[in-house]
PDB file of C-alpha atoms in Angstrom:
ATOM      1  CA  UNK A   1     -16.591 -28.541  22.338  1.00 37.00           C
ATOM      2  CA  UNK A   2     -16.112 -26.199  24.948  1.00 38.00           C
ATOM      3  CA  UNK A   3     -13.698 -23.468  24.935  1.00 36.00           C
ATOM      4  CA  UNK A   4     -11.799 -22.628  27.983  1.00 39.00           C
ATOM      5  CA  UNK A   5     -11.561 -18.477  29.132  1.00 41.00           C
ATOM      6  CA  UNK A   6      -8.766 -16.715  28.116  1.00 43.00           C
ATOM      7  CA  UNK A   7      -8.192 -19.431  25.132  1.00 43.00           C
ATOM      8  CA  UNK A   8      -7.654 -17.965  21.394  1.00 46.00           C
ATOM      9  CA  UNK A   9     -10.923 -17.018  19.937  1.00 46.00           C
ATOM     10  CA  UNK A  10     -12.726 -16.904  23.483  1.00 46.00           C
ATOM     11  CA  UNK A  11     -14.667 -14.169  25.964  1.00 51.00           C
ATOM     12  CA  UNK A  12     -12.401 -13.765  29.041  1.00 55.00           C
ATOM     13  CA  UNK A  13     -15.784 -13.530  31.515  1.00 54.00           C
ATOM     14  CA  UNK A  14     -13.646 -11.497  33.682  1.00 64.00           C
ATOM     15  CA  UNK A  15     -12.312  -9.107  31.107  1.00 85.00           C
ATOM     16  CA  UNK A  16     -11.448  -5.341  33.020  1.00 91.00           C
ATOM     17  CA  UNK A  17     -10.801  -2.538  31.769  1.00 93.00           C
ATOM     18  CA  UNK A  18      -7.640  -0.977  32.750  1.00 95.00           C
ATOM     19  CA  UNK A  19      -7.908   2.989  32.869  1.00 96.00           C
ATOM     20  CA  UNK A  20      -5.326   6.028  34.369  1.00 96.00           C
ATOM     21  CA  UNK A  21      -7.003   8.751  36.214  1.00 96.00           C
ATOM     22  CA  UNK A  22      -4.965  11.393  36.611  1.00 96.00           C
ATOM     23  CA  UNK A  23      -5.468  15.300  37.883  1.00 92.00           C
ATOM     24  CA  UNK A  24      -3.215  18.119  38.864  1.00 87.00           C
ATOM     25  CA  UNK A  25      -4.559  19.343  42.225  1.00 85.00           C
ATOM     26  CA  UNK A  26      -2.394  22.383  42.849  1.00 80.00           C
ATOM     27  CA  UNK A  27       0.779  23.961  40.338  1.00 79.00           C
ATOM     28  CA  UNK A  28       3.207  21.618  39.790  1.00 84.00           C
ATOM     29  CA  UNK A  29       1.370  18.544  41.430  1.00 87.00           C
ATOM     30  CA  UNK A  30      -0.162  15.596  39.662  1.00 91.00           C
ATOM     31  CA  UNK A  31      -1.277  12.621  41.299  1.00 92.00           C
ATOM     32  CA  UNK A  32      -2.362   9.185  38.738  1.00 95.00           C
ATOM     33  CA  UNK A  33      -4.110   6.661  39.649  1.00 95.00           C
ATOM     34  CA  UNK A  34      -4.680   3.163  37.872  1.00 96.00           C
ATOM     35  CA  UNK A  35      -8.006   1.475  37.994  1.00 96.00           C
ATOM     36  CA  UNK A  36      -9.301  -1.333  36.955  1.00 95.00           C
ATOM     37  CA  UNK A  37     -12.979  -1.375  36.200  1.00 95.00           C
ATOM     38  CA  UNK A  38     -15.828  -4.017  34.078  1.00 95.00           C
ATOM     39  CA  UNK A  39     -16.350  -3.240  30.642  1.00 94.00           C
ATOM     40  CA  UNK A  40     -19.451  -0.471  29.869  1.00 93.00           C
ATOM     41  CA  UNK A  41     -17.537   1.507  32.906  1.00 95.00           C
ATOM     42  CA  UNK A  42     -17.994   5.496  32.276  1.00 95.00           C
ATOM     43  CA  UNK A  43     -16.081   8.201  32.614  1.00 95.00           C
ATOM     44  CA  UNK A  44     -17.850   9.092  36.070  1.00 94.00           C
ATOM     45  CA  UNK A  45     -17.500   5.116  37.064  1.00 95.00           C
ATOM     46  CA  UNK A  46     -13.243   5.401  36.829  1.00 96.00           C
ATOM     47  CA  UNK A  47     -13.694   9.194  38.450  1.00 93.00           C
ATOM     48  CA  UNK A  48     -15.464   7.314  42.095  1.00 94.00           C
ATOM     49  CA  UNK A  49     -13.545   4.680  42.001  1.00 95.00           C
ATOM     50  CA  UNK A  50      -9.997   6.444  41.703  1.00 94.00           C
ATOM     51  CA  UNK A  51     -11.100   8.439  44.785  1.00 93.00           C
ATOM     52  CA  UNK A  52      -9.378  11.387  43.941  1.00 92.00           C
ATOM     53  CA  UNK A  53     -12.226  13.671  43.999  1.00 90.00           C
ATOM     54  CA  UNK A  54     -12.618  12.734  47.861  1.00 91.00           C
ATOM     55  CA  UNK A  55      -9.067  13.307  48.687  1.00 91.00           C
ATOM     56  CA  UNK A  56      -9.390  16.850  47.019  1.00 88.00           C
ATOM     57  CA  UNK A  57     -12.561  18.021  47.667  1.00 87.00           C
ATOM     58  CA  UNK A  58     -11.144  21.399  46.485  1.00 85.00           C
ATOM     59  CA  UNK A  59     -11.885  19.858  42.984  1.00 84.00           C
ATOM     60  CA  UNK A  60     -15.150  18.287  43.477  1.00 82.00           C
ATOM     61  CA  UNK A  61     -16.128  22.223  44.010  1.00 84.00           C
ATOM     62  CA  UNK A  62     -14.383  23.740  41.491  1.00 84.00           C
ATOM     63  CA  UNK A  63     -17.233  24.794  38.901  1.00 85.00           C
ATOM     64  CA  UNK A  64     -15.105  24.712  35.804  1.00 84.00           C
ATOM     65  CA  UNK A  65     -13.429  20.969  36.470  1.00 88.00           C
ATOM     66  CA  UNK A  66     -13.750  19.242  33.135  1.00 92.00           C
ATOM     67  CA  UNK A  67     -12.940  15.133  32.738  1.00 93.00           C
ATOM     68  CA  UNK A  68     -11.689  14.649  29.551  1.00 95.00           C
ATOM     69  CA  UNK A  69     -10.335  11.513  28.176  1.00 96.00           C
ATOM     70  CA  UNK A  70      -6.841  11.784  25.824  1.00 95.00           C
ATOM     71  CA  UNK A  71      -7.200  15.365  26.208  1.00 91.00           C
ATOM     72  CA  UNK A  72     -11.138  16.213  24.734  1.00 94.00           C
ATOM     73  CA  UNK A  73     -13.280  17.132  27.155  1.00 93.00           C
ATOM     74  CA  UNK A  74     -15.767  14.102  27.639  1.00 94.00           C
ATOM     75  CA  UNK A  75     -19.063  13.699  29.388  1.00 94.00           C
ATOM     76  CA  UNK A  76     -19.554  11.293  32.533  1.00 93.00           C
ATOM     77  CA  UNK A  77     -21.698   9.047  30.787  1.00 95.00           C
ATOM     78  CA  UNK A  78     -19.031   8.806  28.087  1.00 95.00           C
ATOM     79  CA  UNK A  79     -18.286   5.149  27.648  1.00 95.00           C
ATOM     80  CA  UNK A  80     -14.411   3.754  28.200  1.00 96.00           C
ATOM     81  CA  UNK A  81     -12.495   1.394  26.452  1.00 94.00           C
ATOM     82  CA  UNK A  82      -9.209  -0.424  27.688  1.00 95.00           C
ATOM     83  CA  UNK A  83      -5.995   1.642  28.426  1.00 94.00           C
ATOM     84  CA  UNK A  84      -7.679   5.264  28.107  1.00 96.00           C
ATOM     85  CA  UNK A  85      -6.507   8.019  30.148  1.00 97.00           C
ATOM     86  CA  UNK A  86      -8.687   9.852  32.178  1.00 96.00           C
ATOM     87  CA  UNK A  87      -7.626  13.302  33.106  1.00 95.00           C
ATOM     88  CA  UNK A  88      -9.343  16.294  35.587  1.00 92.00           C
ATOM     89  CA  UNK A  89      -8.926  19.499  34.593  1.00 89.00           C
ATOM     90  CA  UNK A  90      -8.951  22.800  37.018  1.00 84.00           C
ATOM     91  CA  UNK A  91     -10.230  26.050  35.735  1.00 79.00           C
ATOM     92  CA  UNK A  92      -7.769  28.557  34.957  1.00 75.00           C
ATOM     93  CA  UNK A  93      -6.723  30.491  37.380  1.00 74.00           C
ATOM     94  CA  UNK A  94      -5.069  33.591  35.557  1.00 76.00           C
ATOM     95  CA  UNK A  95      -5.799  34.150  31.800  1.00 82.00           C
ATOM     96  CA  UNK A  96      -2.503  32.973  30.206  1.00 81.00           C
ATOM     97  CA  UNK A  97      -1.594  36.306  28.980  1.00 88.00           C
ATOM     98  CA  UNK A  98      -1.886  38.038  31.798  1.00 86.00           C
ATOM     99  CA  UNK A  99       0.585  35.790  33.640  1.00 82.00           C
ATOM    100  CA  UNK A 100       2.739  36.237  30.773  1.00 86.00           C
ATOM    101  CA  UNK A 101       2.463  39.990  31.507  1.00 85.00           C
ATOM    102  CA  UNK A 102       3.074  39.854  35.606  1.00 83.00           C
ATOM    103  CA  UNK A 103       5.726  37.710  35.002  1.00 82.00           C
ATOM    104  CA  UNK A 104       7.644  40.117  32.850  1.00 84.00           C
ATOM    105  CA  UNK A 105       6.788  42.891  34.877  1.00 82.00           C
ATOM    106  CA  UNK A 106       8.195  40.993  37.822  1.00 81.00           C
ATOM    107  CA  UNK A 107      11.979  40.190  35.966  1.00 80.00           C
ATOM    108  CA  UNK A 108      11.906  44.264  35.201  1.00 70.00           C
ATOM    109  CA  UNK A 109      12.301  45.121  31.769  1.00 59.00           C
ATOM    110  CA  UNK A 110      15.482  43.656  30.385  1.00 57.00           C
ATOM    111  CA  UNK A 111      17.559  45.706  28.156  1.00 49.00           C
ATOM    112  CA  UNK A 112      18.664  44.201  24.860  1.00 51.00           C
ATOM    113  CA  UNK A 113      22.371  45.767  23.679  1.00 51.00           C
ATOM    114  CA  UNK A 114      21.365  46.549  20.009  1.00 59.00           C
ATOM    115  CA  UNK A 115      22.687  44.281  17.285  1.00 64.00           C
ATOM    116  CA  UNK A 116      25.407  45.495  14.806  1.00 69.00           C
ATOM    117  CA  UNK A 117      24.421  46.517  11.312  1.00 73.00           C
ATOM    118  CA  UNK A 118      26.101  44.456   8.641  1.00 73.00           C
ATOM    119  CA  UNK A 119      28.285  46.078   5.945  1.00 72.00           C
ATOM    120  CA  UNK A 120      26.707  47.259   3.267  1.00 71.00           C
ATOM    121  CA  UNK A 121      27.463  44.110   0.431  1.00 69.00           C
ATOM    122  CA  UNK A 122      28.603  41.974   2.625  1.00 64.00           C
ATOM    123  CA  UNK A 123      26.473  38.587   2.001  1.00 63.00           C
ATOM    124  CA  UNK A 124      24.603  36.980   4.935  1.00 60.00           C
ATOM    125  CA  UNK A 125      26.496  34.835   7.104  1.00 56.00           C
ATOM    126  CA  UNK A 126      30.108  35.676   4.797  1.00 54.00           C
ATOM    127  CA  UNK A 127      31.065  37.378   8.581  1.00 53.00           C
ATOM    128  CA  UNK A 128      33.101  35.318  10.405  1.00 52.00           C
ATOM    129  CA  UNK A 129      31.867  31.948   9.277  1.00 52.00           C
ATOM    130  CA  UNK A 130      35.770  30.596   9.285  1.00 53.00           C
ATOM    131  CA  UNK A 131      34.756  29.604   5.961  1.00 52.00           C
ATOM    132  CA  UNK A 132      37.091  31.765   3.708  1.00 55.00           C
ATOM    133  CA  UNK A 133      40.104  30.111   2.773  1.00 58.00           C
ATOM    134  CA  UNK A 134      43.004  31.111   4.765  1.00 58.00           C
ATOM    135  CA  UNK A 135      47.349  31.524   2.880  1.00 59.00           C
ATOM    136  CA  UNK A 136      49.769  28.708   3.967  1.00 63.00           C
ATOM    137  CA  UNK A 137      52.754  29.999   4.667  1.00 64.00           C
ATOM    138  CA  UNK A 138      55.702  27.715   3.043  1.00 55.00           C
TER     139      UNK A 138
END
């Protein structure tokens, strides 16, 4: 008894893998791409055929581009499975705290007005919470 492809309990002979490839070529710029590849595909296999390292070449000669797949950095001989996520990572560019630092430098430093002191005994958050009960006049 023969069982047809794609039936219950049979091998669909033309099963694909279906991966994103997705990379962030400049600030504030990502480009994904879906591909659809045989199973055993790699992690360099869905890199050629997304293409995206030939539209940016900038990537293809950055020397600390990573592919990782969900987020872990992952060799291209790494194996895929259906519906992974393939993502390029650029180098930095600035260490994060030293943007951090330019970019406050840049807004000037911001004076803070200082905060009032609470009366002595007065419980935390008793201060205007609208909480005390309040006379009816009759």
């Amino acid at each position: 008894m023969a069982v047809e492809p794609g039936a219950a309990g049979g091998a669909d002979p033309v099963a694909r893998l279906h991966i994103e490839v997705v990379c962030s070529p400049g600030p504030r710029q990502v480009e994904q791409v879906q591909v659809a590849l045989p199973p055993g595909a790699t992690v360099a296999d869905a890199l050629q055929a997304s293409g995206l390292l030939a539209r940016h070449p900038a990537l293809a000669q950055d020397p600390g581009l990573v592919a990782a797949v969900w987020g872990r950095a992952a060799a291209p001989e790494a194996p895929l499975r259906d519906g992974d996520r393939v993502a390029l990572c650029r180098s930095l560019q600035v260490d994060p705290k030293e943007a951090r630092r330019l970019r406050y430098r840049a807004q000037g430093q911001r004076r803070h007005a200082p905060r009032p002191r609470r009366a002595a005994g007065c419980a935390a958050g008793a201060e205007g919470s609208g909480s005390a009960a309040t006379p009816v006049e009759g």
